[in-house]
PDB file of C-alpha atoms in Angstrom:
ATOM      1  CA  UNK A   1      84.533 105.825 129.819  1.00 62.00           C
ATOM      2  CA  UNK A   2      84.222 108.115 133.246  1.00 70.00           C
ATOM      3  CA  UNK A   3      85.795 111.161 133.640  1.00 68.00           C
ATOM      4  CA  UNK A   4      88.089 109.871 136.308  1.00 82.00           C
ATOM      5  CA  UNK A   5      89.376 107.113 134.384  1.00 87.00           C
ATOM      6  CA  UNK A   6      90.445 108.836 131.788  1.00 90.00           C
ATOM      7  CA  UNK A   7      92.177 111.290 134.232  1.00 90.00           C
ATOM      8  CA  UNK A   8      93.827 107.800 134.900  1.00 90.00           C
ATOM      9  CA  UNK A   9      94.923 107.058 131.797  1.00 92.00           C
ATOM     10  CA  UNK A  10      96.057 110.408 131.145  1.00 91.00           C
ATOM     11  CA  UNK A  11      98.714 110.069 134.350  1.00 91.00           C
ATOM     12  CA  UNK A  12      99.805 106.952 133.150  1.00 92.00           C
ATOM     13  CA  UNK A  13     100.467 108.380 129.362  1.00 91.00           C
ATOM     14  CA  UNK A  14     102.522 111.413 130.920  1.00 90.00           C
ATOM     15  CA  UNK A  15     104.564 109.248 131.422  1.00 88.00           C
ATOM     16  CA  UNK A  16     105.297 109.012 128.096  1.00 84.00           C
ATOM     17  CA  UNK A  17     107.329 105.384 128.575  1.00 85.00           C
ATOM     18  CA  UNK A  18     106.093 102.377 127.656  1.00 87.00           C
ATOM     19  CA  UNK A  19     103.213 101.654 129.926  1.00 91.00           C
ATOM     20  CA  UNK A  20     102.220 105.556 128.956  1.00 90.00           C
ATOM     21  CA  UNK A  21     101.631 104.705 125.649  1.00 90.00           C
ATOM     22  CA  UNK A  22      99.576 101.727 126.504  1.00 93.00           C
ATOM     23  CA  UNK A  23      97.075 104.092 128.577  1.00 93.00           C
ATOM     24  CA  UNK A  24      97.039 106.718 125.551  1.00 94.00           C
ATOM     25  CA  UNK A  25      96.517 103.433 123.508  1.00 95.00           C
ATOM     26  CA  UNK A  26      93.357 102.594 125.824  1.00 95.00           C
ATOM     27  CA  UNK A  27      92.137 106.559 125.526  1.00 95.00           C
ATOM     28  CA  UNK A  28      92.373 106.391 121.617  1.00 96.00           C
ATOM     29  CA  UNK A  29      90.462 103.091 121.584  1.00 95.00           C
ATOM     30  CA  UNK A  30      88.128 104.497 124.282  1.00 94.00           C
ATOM     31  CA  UNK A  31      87.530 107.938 122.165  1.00 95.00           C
ATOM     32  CA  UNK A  32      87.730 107.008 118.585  1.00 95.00           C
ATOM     33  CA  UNK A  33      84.110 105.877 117.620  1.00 95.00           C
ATOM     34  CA  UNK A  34      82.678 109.146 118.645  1.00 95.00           C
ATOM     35  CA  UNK A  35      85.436 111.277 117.409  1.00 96.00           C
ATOM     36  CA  UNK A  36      85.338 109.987 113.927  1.00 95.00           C
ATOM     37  CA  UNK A  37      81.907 110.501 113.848  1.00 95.00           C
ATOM     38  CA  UNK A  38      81.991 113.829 115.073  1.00 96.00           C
ATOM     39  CA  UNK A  39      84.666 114.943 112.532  1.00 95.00           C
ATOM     40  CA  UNK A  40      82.809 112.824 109.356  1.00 94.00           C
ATOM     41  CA  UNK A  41      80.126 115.524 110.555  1.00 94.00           C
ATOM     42  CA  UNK A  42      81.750 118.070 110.055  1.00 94.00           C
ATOM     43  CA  UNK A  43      83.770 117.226 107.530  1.00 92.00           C
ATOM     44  CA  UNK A  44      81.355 114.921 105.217  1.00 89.00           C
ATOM     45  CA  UNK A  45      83.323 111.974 104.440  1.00 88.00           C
ATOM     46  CA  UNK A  46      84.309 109.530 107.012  1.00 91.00           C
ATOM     47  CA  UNK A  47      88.077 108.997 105.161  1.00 91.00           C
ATOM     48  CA  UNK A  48      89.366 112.573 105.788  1.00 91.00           C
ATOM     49  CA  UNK A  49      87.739 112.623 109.552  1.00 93.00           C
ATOM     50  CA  UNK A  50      89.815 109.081 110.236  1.00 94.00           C
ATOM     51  CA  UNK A  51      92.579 110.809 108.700  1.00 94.00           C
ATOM     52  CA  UNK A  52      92.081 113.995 111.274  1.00 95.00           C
ATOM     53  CA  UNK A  53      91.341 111.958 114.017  1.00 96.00           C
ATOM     54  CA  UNK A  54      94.505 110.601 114.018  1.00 95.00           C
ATOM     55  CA  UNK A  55      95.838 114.283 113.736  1.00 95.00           C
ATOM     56  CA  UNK A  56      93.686 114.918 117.019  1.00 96.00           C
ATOM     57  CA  UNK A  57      95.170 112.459 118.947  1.00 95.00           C
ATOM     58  CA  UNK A  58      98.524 112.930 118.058  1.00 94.00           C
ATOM     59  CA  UNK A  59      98.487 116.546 119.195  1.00 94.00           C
ATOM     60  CA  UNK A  60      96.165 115.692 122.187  1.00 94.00           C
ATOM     61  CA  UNK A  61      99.331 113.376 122.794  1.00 93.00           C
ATOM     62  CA  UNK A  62     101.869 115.976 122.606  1.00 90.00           C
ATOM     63  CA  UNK A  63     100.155 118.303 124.952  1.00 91.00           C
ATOM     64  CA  UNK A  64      98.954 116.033 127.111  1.00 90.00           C
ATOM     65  CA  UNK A  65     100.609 117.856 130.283  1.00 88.00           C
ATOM     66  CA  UNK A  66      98.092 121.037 129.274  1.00 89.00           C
ATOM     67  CA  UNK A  67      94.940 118.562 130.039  1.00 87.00           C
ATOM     68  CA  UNK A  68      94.979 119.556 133.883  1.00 78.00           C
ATOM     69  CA  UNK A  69      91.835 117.248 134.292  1.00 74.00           C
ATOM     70  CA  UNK A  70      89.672 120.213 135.268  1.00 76.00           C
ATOM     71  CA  UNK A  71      87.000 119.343 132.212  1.00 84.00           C
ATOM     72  CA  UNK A  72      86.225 116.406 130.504  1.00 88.00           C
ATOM     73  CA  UNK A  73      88.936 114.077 128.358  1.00 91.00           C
ATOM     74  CA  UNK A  74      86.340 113.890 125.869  1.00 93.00           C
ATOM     75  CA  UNK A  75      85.901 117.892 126.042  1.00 92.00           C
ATOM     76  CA  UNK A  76      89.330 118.706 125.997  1.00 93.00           C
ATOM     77  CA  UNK A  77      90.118 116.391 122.518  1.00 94.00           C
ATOM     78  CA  UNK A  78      86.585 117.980 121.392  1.00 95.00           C
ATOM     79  CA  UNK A  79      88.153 121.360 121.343  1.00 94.00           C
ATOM     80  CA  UNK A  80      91.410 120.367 119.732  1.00 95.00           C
ATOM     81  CA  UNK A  81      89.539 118.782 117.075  1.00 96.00           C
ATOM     82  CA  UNK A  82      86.755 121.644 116.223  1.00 95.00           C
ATOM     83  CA  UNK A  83      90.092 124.254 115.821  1.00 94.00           C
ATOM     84  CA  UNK A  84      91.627 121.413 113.557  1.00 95.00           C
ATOM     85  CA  UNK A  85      89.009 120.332 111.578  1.00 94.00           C
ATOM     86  CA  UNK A  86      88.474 124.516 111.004  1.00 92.00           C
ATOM     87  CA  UNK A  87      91.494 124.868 109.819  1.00 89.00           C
ATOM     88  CA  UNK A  88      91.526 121.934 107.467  1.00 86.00           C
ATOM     89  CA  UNK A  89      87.681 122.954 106.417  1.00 83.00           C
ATOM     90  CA  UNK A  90      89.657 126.347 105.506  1.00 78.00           C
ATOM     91  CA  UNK A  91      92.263 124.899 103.863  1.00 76.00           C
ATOM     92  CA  UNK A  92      90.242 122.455 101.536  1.00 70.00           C
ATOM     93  CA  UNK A  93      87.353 124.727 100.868  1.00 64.00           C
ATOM     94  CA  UNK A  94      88.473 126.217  97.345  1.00 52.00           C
ATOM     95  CA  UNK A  95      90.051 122.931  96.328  1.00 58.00           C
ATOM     96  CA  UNK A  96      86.760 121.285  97.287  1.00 54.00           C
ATOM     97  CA  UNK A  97      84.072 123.921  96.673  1.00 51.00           C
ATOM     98  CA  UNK A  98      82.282 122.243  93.283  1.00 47.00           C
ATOM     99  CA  UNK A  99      83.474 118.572  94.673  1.00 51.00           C
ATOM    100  CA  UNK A 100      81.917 118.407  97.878  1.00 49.00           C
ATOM    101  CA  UNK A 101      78.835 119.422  96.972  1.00 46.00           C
ATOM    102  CA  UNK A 102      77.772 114.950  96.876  1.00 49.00           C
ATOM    103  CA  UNK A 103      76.042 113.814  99.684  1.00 51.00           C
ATOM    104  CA  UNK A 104      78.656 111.451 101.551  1.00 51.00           C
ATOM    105  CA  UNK A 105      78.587 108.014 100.914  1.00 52.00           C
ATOM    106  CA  UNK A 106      76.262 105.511 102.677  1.00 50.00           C
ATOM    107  CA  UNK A 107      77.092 103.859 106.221  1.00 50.00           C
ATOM    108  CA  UNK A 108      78.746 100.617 106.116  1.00 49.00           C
ATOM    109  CA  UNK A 109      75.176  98.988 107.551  1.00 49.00           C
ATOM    110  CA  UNK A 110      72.570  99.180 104.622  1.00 46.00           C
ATOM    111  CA  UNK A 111      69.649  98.261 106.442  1.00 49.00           C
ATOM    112  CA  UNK A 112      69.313 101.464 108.874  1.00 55.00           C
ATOM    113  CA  UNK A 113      66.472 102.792 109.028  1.00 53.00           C
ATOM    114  CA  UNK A 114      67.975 105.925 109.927  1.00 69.00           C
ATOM    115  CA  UNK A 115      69.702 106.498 107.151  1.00 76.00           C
ATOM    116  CA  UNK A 116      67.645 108.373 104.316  1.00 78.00           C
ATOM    117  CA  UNK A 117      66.825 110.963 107.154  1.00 82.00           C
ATOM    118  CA  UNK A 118      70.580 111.075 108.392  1.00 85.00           C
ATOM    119  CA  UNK A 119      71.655 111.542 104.643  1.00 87.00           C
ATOM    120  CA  UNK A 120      68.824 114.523 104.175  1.00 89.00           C
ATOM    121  CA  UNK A 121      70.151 115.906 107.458  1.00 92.00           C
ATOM    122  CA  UNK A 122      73.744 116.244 106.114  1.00 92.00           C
ATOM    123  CA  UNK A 123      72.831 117.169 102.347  1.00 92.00           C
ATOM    124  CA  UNK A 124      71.688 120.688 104.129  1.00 94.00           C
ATOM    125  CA  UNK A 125      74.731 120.930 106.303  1.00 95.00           C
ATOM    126  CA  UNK A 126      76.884 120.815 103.086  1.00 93.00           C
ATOM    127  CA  UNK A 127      75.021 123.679 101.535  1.00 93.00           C
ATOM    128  CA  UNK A 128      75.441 125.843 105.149  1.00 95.00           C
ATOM    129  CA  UNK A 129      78.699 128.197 105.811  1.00 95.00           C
ATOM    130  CA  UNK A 130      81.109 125.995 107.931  1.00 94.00           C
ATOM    131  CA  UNK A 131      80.732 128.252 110.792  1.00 95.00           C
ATOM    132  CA  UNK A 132      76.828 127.267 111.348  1.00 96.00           C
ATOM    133  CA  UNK A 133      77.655 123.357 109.862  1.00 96.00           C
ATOM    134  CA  UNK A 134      79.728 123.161 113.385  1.00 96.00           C
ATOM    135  CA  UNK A 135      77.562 125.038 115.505  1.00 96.00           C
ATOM    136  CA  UNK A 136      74.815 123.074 114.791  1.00 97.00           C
ATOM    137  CA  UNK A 137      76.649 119.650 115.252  1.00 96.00           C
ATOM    138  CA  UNK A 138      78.372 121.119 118.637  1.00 96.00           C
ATOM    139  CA  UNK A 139      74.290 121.703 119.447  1.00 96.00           C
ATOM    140  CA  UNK A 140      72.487 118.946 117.974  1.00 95.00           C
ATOM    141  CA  UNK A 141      74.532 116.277 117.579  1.00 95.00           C
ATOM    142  CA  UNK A 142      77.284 116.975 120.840  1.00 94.00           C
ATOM    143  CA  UNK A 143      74.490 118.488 122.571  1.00 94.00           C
ATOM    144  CA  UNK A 144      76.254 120.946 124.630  1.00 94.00           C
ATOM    145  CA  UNK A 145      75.145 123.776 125.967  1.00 94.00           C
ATOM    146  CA  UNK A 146      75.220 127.554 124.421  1.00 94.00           C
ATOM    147  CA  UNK A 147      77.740 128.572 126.909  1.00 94.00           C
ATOM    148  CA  UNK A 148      80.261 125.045 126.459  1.00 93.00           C
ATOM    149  CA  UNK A 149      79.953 126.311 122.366  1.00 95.00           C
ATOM    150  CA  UNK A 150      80.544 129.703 122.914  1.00 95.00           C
ATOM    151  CA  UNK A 151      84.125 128.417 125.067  1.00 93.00           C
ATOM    152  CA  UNK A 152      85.035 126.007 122.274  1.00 92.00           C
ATOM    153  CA  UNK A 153      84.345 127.975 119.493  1.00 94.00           C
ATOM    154  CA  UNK A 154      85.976 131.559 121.783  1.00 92.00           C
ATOM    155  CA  UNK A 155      82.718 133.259 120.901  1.00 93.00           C
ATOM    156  CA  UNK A 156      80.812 135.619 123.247  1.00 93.00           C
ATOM    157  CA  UNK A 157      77.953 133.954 124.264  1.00 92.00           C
ATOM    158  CA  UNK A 158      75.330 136.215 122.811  1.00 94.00           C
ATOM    159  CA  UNK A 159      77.356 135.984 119.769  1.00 95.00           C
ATOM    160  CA  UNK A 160      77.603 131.960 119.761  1.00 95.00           C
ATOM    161  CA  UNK A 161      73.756 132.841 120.671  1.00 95.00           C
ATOM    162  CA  UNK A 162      72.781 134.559 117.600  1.00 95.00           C
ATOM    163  CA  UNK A 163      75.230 132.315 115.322  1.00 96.00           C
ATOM    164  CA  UNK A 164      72.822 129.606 116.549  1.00 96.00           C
ATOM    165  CA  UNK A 165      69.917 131.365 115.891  1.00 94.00           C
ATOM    166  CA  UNK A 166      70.890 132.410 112.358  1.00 95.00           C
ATOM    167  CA  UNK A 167      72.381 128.768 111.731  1.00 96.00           C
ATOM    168  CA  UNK A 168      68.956 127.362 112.561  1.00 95.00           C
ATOM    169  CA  UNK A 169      66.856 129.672 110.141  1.00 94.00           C
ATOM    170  CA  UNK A 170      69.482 129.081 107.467  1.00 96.00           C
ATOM    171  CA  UNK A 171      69.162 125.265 108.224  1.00 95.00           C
ATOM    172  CA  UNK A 172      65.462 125.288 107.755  1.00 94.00           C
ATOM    173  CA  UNK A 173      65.638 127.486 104.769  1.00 94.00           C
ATOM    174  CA  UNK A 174      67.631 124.941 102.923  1.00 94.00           C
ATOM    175  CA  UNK A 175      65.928 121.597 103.937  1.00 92.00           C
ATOM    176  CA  UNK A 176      62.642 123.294 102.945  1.00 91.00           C
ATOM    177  CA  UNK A 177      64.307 123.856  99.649  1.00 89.00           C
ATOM    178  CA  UNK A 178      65.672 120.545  99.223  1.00 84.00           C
ATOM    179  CA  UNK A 179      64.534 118.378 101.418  1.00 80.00           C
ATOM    180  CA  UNK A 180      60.841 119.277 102.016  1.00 76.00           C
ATOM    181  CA  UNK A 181      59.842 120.592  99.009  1.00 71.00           C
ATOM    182  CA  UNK A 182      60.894 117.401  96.414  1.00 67.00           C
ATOM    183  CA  UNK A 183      59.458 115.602  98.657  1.00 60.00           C
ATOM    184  CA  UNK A 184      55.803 117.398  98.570  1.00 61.00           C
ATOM    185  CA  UNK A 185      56.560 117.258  94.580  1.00 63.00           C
ATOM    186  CA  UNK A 186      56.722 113.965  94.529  1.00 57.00           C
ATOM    187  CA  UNK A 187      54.242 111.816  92.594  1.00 54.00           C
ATOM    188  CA  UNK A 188      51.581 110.465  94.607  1.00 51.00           C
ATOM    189  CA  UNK A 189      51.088 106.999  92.919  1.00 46.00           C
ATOM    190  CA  UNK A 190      54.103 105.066  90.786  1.00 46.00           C
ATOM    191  CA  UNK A 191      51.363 103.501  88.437  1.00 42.00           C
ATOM    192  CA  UNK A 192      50.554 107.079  86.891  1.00 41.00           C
ATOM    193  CA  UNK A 193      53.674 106.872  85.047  1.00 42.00           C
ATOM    194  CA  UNK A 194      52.922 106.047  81.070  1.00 38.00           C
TER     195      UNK A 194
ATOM    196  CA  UNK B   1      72.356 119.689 127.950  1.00 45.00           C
ATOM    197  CA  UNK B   2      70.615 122.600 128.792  1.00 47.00           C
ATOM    198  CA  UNK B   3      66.767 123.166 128.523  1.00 48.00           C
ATOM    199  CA  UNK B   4      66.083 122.908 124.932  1.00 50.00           C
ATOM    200  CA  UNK B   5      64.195 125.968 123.716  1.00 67.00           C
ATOM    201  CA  UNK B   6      60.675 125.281 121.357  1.00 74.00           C
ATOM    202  CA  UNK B   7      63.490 126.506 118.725  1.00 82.00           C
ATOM    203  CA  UNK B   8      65.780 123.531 119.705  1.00 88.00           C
ATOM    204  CA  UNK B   9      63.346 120.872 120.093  1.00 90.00           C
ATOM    205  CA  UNK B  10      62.479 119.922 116.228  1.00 91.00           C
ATOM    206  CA  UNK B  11      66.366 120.220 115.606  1.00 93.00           C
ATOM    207  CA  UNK B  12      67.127 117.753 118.344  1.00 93.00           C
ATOM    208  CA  UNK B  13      64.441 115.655 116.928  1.00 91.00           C
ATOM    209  CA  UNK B  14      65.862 115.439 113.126  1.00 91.00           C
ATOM    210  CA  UNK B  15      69.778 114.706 114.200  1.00 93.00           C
ATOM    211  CA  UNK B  16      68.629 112.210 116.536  1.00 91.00           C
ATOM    212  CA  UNK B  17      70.209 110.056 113.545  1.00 89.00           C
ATOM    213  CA  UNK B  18      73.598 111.520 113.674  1.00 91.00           C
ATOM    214  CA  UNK B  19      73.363 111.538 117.498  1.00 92.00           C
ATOM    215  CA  UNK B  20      72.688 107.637 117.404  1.00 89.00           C
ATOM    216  CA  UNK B  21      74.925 106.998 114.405  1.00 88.00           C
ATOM    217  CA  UNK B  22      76.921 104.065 114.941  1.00 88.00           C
ATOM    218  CA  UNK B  23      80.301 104.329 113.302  1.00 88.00           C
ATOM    219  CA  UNK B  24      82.977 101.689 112.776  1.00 91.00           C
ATOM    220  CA  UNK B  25      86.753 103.398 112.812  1.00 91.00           C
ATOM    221  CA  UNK B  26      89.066 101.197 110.211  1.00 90.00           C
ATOM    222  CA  UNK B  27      90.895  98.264 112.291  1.00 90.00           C
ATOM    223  CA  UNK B  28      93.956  99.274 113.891  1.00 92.00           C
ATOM    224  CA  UNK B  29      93.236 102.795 114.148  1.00 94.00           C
ATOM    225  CA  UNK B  30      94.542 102.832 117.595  1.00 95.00           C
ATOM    226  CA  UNK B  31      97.869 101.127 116.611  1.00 95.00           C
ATOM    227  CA  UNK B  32      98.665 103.291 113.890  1.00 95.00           C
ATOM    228  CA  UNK B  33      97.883 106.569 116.541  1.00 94.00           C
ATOM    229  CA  UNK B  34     100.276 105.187 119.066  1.00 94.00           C
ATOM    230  CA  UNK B  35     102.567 104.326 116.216  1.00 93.00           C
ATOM    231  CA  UNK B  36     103.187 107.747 114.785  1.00 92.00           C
ATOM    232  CA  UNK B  37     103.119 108.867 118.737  1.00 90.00           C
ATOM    233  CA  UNK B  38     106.176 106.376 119.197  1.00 89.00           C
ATOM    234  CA  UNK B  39     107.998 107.786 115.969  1.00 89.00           C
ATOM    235  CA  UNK B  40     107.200 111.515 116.984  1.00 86.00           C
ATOM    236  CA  UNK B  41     108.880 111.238 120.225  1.00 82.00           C
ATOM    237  CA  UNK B  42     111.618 109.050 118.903  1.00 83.00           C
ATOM    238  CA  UNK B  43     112.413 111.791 116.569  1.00 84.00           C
ATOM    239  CA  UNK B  44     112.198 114.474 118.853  1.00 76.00           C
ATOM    240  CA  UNK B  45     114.600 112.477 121.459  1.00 75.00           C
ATOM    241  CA  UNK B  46     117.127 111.995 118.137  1.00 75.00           C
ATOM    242  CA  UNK B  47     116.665 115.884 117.637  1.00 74.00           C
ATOM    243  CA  UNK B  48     117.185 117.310 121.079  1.00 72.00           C
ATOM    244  CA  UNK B  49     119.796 115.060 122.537  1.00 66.00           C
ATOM    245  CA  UNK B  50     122.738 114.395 120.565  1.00 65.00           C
ATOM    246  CA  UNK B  51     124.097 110.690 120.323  1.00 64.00           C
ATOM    247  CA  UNK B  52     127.088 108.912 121.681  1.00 64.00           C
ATOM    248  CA  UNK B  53     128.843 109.123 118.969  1.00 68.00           C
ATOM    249  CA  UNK B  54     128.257 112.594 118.510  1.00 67.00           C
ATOM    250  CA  UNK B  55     129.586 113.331 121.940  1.00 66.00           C
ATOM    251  CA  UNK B  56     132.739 111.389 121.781  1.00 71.00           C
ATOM    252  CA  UNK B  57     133.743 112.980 118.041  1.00 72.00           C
ATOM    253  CA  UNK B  58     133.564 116.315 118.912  1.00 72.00           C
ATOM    254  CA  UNK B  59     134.986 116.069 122.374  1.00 73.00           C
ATOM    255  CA  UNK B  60     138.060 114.468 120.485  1.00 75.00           C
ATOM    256  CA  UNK B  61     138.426 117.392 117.964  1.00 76.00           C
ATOM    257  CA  UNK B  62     138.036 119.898 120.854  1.00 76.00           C
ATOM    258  CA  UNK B  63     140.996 117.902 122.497  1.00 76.00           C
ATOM    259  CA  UNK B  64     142.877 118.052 119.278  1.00 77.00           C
ATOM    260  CA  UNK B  65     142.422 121.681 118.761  1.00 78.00           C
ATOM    261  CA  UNK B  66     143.697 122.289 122.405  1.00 74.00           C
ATOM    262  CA  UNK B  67     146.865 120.230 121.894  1.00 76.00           C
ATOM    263  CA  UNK B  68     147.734 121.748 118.349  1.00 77.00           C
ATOM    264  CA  UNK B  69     147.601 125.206 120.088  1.00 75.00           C
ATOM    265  CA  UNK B  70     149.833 124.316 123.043  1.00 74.00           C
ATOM    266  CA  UNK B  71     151.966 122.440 120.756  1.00 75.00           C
ATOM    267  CA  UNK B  72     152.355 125.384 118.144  1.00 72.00           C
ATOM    268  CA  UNK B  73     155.943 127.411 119.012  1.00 69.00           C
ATOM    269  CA  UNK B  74     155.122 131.237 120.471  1.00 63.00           C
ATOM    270  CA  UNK B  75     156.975 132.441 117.042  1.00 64.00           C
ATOM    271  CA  UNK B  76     154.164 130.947 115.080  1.00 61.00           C
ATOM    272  CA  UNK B  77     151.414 132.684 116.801  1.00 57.00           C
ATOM    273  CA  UNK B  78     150.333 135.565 114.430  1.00 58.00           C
ATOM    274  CA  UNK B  79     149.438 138.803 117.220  1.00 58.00           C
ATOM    275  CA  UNK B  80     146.181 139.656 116.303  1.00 60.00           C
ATOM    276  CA  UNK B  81     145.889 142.566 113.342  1.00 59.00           C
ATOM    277  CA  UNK B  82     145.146 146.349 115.193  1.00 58.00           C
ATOM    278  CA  UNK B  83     141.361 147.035 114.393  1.00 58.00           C
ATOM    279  CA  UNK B  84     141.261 150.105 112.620  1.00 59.00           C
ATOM    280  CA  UNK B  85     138.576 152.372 112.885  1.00 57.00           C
ATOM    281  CA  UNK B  86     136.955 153.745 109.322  1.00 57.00           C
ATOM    282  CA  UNK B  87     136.746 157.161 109.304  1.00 56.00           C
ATOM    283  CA  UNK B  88     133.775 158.699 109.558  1.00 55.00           C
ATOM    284  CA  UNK B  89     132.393 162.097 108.304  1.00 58.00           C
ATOM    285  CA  UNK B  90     132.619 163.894 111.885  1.00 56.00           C
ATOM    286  CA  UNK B  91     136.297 163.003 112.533  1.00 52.00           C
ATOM    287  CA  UNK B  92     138.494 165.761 111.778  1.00 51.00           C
ATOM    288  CA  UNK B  93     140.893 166.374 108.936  1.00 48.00           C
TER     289      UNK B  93
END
């Protein structure tokens, strides 16, 4: 959806009567897919990032009249839902911290071809700190820019800078260690086995 | 996105599968959003503005008070009790 007609939408939802809530219904619709897949990336399971979506939207709803249209839509519920999801990572992490550790569960569509090196991708962002899990999604997977991290994340930008660079090394570290090396262990040929 | 540094560039590479990961939200997502919108602001209406009946009760008790008072005989009216002041330790003996 363009930027401008979402600023359309929003006007309409100010509103806040019952053609409002159709245009916020059209906004949700419009911004779901990729929110939900933002937040299953940072969170790891795609149940608790519907569950915070929802959360996003309804507070996106409720301060709607603080979107001034001066950034993206998309932005704007971007930042709401990187605080959230923070908070809730926060929250959950001691409940969670010998749970999580599972990669999450497959896609619902089995034959991607993506999906052994999507699943390797986010079995090292579960062993990372939270802080460089979301950089690295806001980099790699939003791709935005150093400066657009450092705003939502109200880092310097030499700081969001060296978070980044830190994130990556620790990134590497870890697939090496899991990812890389079981996969230079493996054996060569199945019919060696006895 | 900005110019992606030799650093960036094998990153950008492996989460081109998250990047292009297709996800389906549960059916009626939206509904269920716009749903606990409606029931938000419902609530908050029910909580900031109070209702008809509400109105028209305590108008009638405030109208019952004032009545009672004018009503009540200038005899009955107890004069209000002198405040006394507790003594403190500077006053003098």
């Amino acid at each position: 959806m363009t930027l401008d007609a979402d600023i359309l939408l929003v006007h309409r939802a100010l509103k806040r009567d019952v053609d409002g809530r159709s245009a916020f219904h059209q906004l949700v619709v419009a911004h779901q897919a990729w929110l939900v897949r933002y937040l299953t990336h940072l969170l790891g399971r795609q149940s608790d990032a519907e569950d915070l979506a929802q959360e996003v939207f309804v507070r996106a709803y409720l301060a709607l009249d603080k979107y001034h249209g001066l950034g993206s839509f998309r932005g704007w519920i971007r930042t709401i839902a990187t605080r959230l999801a923070f908070n809730q990572r926060r929250d959950a992490a001691t409940r969670r911290r010998y749970e999580d550790l599972a990669p999450p569960p497959a896609g619902p569509d089995p034959v991607d071809l993506g999906l052994v090196e999507r699943q390797a991708v986010l079995m090292v962002l579960d062993d990372l700190p939270y802080a460089y899990r979301e950089i690295l999604v806001l980099r790699y997977v939003e791709e935005m820019s150093v400066q657009d991290i450092a705003q939502v994340l109200d880092l310097g930008g030499s700081a969001a800078k060296m978070r980044l660079s830190r994130a990556r090394d620790r990134f590497w570290e870890v697939y090496s260690q899991k990812v890389a090396a079981p996969v230079a262990e493996a054996p060569q040929s199945h019919g060696s086995q006895p | 996105m900005t110019d992606p540094s030799k650093d960036d560039a094998p990153l950008f590479e492996l989460f081109r599968g998250l990047r292009d990961q297709v996800v389906v939200v549960v059916a009626g997502f939206a509904d269920r959003v716009v749903r606990r919108v409606e029931l938000l602001v419902a609530a908050d209406r029910r909580l900031r503005a109070p209702s008809l009946e509400t109105v028209v009760v305590s108008t009638a008790a405030e109208v019952l008070d004032l009545a009672s008072d004018l009503l009540m005989p200038p005899e009955a009216v107890v004069p209000d009790t002198p405040r006394t002041t507790p003594a403190g330790p500077d006053d003098p003996e």
